[in-house]
Tab-separated table of C-alpha atoms and ligand atoms in Angstrom:
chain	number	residue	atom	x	y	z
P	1	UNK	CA	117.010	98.730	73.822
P	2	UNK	CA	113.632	97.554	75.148
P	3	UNK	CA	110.520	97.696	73.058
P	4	UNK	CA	106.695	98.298	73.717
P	5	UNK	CA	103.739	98.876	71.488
P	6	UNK	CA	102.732	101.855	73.473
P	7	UNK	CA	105.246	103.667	75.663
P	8	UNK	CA	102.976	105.887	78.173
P	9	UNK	CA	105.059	109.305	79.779
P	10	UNK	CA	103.323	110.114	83.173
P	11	UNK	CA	102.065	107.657	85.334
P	12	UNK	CA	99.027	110.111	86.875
P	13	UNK	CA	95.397	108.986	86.228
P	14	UNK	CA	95.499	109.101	82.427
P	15	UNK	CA	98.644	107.301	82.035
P	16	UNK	CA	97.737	104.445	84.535
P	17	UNK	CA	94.032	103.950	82.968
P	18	UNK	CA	95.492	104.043	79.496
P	19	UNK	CA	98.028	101.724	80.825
P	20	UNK	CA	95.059	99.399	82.109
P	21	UNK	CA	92.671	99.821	79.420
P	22	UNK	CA	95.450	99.004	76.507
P	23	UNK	CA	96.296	95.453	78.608
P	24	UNK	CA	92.672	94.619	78.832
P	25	UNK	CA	93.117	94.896	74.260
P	26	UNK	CA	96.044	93.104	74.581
P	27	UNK	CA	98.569	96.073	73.928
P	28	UNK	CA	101.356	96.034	75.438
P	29	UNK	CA	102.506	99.475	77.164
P	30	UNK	CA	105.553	100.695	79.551
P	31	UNK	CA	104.938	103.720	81.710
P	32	UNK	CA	107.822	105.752	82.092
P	33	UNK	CA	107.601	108.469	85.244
P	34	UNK	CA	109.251	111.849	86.288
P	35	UNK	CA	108.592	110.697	90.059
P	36	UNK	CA	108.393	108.331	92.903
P	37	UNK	CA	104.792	106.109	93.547
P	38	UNK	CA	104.536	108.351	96.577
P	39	UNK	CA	105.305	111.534	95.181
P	40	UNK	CA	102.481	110.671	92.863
P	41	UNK	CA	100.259	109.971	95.370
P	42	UNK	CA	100.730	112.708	97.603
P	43	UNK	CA	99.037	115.669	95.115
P	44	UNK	CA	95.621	116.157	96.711
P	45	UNK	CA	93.084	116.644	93.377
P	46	UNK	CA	89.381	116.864	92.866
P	47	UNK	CA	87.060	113.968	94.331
P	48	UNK	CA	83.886	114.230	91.941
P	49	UNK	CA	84.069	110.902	89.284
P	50	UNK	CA	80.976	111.162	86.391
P	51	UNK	CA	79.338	108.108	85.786
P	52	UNK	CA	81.723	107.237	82.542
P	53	UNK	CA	84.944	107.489	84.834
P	54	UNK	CA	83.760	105.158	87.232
P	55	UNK	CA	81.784	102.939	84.106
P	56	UNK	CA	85.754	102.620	82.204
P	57	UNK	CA	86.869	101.822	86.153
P	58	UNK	CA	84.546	98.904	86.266
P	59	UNK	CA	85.587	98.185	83.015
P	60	UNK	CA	89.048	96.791	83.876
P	61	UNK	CA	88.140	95.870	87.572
P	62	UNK	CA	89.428	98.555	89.191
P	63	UNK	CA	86.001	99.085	90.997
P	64	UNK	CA	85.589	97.320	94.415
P	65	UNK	CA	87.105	100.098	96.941
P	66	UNK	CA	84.852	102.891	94.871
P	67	UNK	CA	81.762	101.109	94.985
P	68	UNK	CA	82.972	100.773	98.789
P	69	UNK	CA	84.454	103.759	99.886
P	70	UNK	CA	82.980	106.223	97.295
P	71	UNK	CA	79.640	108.500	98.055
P	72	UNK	CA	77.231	108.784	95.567
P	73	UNK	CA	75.804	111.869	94.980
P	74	UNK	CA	72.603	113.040	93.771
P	75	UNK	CA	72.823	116.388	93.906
P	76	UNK	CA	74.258	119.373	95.459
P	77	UNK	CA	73.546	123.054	96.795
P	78	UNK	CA	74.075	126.469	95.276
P	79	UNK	CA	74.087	128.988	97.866
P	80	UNK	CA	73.807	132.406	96.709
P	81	UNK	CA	72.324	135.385	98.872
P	82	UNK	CA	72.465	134.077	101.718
P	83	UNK	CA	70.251	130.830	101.005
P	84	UNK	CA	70.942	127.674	99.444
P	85	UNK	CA	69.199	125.861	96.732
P	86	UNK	CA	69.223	121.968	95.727
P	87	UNK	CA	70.035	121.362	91.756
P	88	UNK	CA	68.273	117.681	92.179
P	89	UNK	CA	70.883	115.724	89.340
P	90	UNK	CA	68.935	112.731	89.569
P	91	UNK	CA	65.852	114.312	88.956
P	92	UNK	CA	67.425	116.924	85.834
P	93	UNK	CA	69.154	113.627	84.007
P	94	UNK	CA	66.678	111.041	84.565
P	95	UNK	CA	68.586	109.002	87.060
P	96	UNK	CA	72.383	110.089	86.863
P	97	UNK	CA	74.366	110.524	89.785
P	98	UNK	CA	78.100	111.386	90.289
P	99	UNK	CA	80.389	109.811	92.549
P	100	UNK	CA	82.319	111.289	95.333
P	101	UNK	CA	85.774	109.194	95.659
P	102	UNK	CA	89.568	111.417	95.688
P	103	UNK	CA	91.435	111.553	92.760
P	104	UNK	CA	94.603	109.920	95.245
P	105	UNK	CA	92.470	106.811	95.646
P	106	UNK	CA	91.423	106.315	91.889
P	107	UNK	CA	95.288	106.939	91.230
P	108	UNK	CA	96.453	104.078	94.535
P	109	UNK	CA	93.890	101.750	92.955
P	110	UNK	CA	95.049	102.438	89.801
P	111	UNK	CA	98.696	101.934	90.491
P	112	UNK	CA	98.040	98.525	92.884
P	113	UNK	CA	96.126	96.949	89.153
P	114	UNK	CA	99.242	98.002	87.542
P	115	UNK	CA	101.515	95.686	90.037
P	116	UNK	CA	98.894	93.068	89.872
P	117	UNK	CA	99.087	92.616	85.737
P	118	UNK	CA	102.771	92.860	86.060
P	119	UNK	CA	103.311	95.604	83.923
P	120	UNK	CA	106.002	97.551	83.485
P	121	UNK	CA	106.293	101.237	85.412
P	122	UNK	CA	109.687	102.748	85.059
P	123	UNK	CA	109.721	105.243	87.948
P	124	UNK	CA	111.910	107.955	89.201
P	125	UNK	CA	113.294	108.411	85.391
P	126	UNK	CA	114.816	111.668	84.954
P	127	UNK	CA	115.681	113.402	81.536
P	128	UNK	CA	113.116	111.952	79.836
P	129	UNK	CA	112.944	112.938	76.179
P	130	UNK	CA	110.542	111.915	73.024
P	131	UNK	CA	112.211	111.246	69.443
P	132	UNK	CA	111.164	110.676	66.405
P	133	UNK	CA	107.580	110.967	66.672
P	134	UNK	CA	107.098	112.198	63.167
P	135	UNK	CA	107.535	109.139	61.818
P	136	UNK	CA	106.607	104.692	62.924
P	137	UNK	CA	109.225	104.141	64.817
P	138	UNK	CA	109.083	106.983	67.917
P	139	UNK	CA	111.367	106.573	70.691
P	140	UNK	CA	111.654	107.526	74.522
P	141	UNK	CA	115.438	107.622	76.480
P	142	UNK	CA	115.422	108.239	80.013
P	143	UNK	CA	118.531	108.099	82.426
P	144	UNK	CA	117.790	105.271	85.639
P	145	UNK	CA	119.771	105.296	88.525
P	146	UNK	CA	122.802	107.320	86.577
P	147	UNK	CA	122.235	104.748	83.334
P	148	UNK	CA	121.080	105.843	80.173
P	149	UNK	CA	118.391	104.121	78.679
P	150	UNK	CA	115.905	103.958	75.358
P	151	UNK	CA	112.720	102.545	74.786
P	152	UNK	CA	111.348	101.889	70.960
P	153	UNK	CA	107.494	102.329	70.306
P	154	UNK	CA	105.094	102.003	68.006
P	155	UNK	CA	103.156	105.388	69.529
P	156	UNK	CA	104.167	107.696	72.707
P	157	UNK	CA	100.927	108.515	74.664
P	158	UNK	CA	101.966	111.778	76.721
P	159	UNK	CA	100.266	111.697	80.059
P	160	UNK	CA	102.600	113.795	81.200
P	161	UNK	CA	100.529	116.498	82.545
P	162	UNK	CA	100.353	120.355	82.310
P	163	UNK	CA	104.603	120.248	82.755
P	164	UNK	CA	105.566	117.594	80.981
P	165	UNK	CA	107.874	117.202	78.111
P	166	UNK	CA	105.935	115.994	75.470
P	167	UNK	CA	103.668	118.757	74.501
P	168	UNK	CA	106.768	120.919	75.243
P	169	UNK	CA	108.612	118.614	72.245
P	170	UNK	CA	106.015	119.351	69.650
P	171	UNK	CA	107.451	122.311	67.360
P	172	UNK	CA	105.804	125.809	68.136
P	173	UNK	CA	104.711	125.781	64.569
P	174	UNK	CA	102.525	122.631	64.645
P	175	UNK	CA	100.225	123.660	67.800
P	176	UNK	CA	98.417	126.303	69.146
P	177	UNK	CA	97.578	127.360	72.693
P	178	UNK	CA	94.167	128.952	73.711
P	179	UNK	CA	94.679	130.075	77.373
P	180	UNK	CA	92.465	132.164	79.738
P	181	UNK	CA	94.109	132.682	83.214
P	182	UNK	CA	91.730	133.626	86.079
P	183	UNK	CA	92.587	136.707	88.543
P	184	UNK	CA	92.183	134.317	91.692
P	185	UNK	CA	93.360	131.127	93.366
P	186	UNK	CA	91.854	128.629	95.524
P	187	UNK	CA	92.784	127.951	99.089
P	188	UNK	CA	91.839	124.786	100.043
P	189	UNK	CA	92.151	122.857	103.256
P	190	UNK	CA	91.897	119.152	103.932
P	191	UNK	CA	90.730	117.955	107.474
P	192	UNK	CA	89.311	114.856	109.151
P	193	UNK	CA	86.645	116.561	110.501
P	194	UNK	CA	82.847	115.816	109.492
P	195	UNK	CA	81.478	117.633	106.264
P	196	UNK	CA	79.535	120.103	107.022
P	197	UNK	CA	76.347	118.901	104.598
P	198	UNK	CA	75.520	115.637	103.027
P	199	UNK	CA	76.093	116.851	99.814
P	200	UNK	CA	78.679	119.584	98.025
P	201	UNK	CA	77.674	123.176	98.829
P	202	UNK	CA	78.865	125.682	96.038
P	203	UNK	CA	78.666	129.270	97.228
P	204	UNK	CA	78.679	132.627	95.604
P	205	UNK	CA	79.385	135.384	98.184
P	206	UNK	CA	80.450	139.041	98.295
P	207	UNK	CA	83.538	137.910	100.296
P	208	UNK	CA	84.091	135.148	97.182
P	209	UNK	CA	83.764	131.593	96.029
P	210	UNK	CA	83.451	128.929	98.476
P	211	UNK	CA	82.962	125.107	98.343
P	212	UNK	CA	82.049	122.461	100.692
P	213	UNK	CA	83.437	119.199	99.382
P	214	UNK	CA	84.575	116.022	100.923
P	215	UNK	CA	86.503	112.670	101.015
P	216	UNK	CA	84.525	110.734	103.176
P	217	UNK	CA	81.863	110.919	106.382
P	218	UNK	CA	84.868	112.045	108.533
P	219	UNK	CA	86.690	113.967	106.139
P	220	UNK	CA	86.259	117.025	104.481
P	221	UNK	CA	87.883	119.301	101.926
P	222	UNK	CA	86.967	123.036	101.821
P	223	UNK	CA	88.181	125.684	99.051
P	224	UNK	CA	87.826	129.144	99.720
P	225	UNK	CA	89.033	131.718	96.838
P	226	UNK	CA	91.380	134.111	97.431
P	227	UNK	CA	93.806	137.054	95.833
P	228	UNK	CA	96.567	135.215	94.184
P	229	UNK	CA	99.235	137.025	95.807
P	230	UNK	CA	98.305	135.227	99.240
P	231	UNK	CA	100.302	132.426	100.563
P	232	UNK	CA	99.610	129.336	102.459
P	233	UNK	CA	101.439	130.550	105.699
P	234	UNK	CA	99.308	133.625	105.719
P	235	UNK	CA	96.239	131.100	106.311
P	236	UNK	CA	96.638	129.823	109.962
P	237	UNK	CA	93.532	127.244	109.999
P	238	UNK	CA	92.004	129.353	112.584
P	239	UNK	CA	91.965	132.438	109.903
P	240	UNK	CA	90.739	129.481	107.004
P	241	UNK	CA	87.330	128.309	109.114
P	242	UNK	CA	86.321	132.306	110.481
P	243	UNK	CA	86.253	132.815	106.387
P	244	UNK	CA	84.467	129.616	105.689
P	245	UNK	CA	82.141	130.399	108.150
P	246	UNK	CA	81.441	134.032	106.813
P	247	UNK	CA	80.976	132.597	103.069
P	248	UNK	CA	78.046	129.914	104.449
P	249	UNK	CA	74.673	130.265	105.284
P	250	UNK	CA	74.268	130.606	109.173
P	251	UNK	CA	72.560	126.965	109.396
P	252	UNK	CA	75.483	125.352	107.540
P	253	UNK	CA	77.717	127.961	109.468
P	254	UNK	CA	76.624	126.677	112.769
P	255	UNK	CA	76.948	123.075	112.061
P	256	UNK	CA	80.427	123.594	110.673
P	257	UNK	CA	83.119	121.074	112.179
P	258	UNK	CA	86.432	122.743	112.708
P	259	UNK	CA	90.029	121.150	113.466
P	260	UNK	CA	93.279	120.926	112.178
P	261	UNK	CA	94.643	121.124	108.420
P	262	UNK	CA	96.462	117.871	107.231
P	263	UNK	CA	96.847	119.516	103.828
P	264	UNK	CA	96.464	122.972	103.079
P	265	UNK	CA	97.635	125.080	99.265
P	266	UNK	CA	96.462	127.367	96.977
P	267	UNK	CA	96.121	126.737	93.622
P	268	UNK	CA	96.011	129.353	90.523
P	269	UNK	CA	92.851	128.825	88.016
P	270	UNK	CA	93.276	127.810	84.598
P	271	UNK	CA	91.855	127.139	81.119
P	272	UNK	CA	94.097	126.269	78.505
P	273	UNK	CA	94.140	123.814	75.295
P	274	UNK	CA	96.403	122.579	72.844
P	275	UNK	CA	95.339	121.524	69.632
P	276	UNK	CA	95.749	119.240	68.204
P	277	UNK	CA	96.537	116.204	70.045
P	278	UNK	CA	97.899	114.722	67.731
P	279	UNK	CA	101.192	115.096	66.211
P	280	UNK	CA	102.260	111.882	64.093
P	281	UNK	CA	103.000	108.750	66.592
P	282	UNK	CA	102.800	111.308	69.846
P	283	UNK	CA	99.000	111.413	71.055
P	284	UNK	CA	98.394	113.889	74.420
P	285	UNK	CA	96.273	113.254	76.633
P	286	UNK	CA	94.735	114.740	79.977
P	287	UNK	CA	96.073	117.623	81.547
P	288	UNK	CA	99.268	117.442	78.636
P	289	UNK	CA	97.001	118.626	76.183
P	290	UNK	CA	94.531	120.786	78.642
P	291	UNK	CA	93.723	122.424	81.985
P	292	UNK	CA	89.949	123.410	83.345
P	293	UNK	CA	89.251	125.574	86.599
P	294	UNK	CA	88.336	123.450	89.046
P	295	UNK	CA	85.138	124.710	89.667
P	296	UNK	CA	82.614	121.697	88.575
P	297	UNK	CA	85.463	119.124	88.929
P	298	UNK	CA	86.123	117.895	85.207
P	299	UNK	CA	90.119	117.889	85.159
P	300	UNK	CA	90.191	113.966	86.328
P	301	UNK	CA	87.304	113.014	84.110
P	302	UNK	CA	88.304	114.792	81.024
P	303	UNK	CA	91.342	112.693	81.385
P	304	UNK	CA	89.478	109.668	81.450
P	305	UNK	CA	87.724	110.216	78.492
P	306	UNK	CA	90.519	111.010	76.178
P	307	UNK	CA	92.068	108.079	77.240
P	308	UNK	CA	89.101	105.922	76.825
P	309	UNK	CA	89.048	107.528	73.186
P	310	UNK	CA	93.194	106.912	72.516
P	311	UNK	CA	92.126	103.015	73.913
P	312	UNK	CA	89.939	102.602	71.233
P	313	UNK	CA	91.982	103.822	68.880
P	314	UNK	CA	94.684	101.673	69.419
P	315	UNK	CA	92.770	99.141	69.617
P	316	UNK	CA	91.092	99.598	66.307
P	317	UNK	CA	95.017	100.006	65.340
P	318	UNK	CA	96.935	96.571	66.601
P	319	UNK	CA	93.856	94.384	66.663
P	320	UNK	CA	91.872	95.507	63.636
P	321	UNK	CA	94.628	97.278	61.500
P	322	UNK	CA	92.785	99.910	60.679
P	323	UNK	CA	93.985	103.264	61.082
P	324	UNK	CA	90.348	105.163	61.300
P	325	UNK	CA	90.741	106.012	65.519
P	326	UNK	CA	94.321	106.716	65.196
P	327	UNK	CA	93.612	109.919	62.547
P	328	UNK	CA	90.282	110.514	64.352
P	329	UNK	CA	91.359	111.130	67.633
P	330	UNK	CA	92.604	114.619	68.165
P	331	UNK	CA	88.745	115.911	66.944
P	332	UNK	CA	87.004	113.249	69.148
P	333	UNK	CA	88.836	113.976	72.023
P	334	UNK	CA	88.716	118.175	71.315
P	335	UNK	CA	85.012	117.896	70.852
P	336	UNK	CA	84.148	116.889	74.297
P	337	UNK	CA	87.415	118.790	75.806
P	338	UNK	CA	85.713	122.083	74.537
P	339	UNK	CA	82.110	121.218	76.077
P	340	UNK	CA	83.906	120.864	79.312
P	341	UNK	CA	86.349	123.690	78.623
P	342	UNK	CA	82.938	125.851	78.368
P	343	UNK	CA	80.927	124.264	81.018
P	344	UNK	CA	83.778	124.925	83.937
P	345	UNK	CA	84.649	128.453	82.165
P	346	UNK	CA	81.000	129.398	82.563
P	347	UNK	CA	80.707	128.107	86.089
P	348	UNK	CA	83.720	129.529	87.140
P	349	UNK	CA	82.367	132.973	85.712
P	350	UNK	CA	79.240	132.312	87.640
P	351	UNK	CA	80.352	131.524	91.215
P	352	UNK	CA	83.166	134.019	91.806
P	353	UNK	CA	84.200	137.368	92.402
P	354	UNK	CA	85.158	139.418	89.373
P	355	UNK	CA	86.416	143.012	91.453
P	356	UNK	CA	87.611	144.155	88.497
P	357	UNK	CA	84.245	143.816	86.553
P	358	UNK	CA	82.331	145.608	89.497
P	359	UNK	CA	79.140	145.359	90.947
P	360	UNK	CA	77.027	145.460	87.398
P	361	UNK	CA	78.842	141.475	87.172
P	362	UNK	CA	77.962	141.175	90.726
P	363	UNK	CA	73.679	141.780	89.659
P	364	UNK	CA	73.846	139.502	87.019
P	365	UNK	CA	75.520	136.529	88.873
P	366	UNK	CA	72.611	136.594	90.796
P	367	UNK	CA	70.014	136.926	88.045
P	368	UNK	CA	71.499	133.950	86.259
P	369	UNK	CA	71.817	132.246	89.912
P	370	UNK	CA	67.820	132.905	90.055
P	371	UNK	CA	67.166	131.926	87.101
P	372	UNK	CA	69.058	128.611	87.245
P	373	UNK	CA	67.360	127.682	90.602
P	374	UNK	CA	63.881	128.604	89.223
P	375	UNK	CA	64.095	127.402	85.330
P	376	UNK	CA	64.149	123.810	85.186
P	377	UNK	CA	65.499	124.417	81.726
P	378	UNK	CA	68.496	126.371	83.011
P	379	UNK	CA	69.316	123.921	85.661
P	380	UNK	CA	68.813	121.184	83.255
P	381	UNK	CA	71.688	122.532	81.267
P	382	UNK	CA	73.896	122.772	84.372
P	383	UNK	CA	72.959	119.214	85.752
P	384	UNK	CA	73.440	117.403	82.225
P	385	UNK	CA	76.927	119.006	82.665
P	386	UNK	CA	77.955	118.163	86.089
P	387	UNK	CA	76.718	114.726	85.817
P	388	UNK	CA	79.463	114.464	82.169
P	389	UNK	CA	78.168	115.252	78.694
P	390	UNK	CA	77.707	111.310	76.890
P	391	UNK	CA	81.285	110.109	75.564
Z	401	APR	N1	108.634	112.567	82.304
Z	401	APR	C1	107.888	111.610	82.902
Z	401	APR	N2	106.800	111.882	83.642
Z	401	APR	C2	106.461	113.162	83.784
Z	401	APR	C3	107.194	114.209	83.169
Z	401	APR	C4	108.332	113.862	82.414
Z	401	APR	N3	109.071	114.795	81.809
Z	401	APR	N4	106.595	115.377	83.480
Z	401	APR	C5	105.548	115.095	84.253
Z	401	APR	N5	105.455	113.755	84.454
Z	401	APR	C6	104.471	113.021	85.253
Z	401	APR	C7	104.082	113.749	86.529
Z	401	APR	O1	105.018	113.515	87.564
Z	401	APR	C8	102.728	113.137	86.826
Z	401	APR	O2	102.819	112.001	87.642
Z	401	APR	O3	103.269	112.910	84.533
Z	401	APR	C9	102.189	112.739	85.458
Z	401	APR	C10	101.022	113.581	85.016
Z	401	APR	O4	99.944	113.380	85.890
Z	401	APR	P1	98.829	114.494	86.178
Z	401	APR	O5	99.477	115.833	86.284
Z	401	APR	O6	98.026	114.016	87.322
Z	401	APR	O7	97.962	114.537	84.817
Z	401	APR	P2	96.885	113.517	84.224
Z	401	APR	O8	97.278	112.106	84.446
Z	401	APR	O9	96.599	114.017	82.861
Z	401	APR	O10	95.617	113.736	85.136
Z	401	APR	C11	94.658	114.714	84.909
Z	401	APR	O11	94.616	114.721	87.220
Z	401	APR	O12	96.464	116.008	87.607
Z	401	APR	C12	95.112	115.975	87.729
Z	401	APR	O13	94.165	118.145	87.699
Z	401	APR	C13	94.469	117.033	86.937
Z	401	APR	O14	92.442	116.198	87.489
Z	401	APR	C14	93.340	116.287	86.441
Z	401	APR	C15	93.858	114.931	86.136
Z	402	PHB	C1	86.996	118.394	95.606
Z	402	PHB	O1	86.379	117.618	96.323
Z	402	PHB	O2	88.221	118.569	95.734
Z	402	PHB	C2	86.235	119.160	94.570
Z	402	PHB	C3	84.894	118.894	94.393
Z	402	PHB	C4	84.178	119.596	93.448
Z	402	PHB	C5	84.806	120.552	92.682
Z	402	PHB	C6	86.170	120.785	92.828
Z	402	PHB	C7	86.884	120.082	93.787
Z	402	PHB	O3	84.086	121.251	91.775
């Protein structure tokens, strides 16, 4: 039996910073993953990083191809009505910008640090299973190539995402679910075409939520919403930009690139949490203990900041021996979760069609749409948001 002081399940982006942030402290840590490094790397996420996910980047060197490759943003466009309006972030948060860099490349960059330090990532490990988490000396047994295997901790971090086993361990009686499940997906379409703006467009239309988003100057990534009961192969590409088009402004319409889909799904919208995230030595973290809409692009950076929180803690744990971050955790983490469990709710609400709430909804979408553009109170409020509430 091998032994860590923190063994990590999931090696997504919370498991992997974790990972990095713990060896920076001196903790020692062994990932243990469902899949293969390419598997991994293949999900297509969200590409907006807040200035404290790419700050806790920096922070353990994992930096130099964001700063690089990434586009910083300053703002973006909310295009209701047929016209478009700038929410200036710099200008609304004194200064604060967000960065524009794919959730695959903070997870490659991630994973290459990981190989670097030498550290242990057990992938491809199937029947993974937590033990003994109510008491010091938890436990994690895997099976590796047709071997059984266990690995002794002194706490299990579950990055194991919205699937994963460890939340699923936890007995029904100790947690509780809040859960709202949206009446729409989003179809979304990558392609190495030029975006169509500088800078993200977020439209509300009477044919639905779009939103211009990209990966780079040559490559784009465009979400349309649409009834959940469509499927991918009812979306020929040619079908995917006539919609676009429709949803945009005719100026952005007309300078829209087109060309082939390298990546096209549909995704169903989601807002869920678990509380607490805590349960003895098993801490959750990311999308194990909680799921956001996508809509303002918090998923990623939610999961950096609960694992900037469990770093600390540990910290405080092995290095100071005091217990203080350990027990304060699950309310530290919850109390930002929430903020951005309201904040994506709310812009979600705002930006897409509700059939089912009629046209009244319709009317006051666009009042609050008005008002946001022409209250620099109200788009305060939305900028300080976007941009990531303080940690
Ligand atoms: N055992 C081991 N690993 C597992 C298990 C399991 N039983 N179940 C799931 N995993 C792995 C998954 O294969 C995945 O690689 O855990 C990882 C969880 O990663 P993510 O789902 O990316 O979750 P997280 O790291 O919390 O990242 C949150 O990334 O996934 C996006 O939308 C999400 O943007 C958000 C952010
Ligand atoms: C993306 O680029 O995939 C993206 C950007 C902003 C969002 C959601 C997704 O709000």
């Amino acid at each position: 039996m091998t032994s860590t002081q923190v063994a990590i399940v999931g090696a997504g982006p919370a498991g992997l910073l974790l990972g990095q942030l713990l060896a920076k402290s001196g903790i020692t840590s062994v990932i243990i993953e469902r899949q293969s490094p390419d598997y991994v790397l293949g999900r297509i996420r969200a590409g907006v990083l807040e200035q404290g996910t790419v700050d806790a980047l920096g922070s353990i060197g994992v930096d130099a191809r964001l700063h690089q490759e990434g586009l910083p943003h300053h703002g973006f466009d909310l295009l209701f009505k047929g016209e478009r309006h700038r929410i200036d972030l710099a200008a609304l948060t004194g200064g604060k910008q967000v960065m524009v860099y794919g959730q695959t490349e903070v997870t490659k960059d991630l994973m290459l640090a990981r190989e670097a330090s030498n550290l242990t990532t057990i992938y491809n490990a199937s029947d993974v299973a937590i033990h003994d988490f109510d008491g010091d000396s938890p436990r994690v047994t895997y099976t590796l190539n047709g071997q059984a295997h266990e690995l002794k901790a002194r706490f299990i971090a579950g990055c194991d995402g919205f699937h994963g086993v460890c939340r699923a361990s936890v007995p029904s009686s100790a947690i509780q679910h809040y859960e709202k499940i949206y009446p729409f997906g989003w179809l979304g379409v990558l392609a190495d075409v030029p975006p169509v703006a500088d800078e993200l467009i977020y439209a509300n239309t009477e044919r639905g939520f779009a939103l211009c988003s990209m990966r780079s100057k040559t490559r784009s990534r465009y979400y349309l919403q649409c009834p959940l009961s469509d499927t991918v192969e009812q979306w020929s590409d040619q079908a995917f930009w006539h919609e676009l088009g429709n949803r945009l402004d005719p100026q952005a319409a007309q300078a829209l690139v087109t060309g082939p889909s390298i990546e096209k799904s549909i995704a169903p919208l989601r807002s869920f949490v678990a509380e607490p995230m805590r349960f003895g030595s098993l801490m959750l973290a990311g999308d194990a203990a909680h799921i956001v809409p996508p809509t303002g692009a918090k998923g990623l950076n939610l999961a950096a900041s609960d694992v900037m929180y469990l770093a600390q803690a540990f910290e405080r744990y092995f290095n100071d021996k005091d217990n203080g971050g350990v027990d304060g955790y699950s309310a530290q983490a919850l109390s930002r979760v929430w903020k951005a469990e309201r904040f994506s709710w709310w812009f979600t609400s705002l930006m897409h069609q509700f059939p089912e709430l009629g046209s009244f909804n319709q009317k006051v979408q666009e009042a609050e749409l008005d008002y946001l553009v022409n209250s620099t109170a109200a788009a305060t409020s939305l900028a300080e948001n976007y941009v990531g509430l303080p940690l």
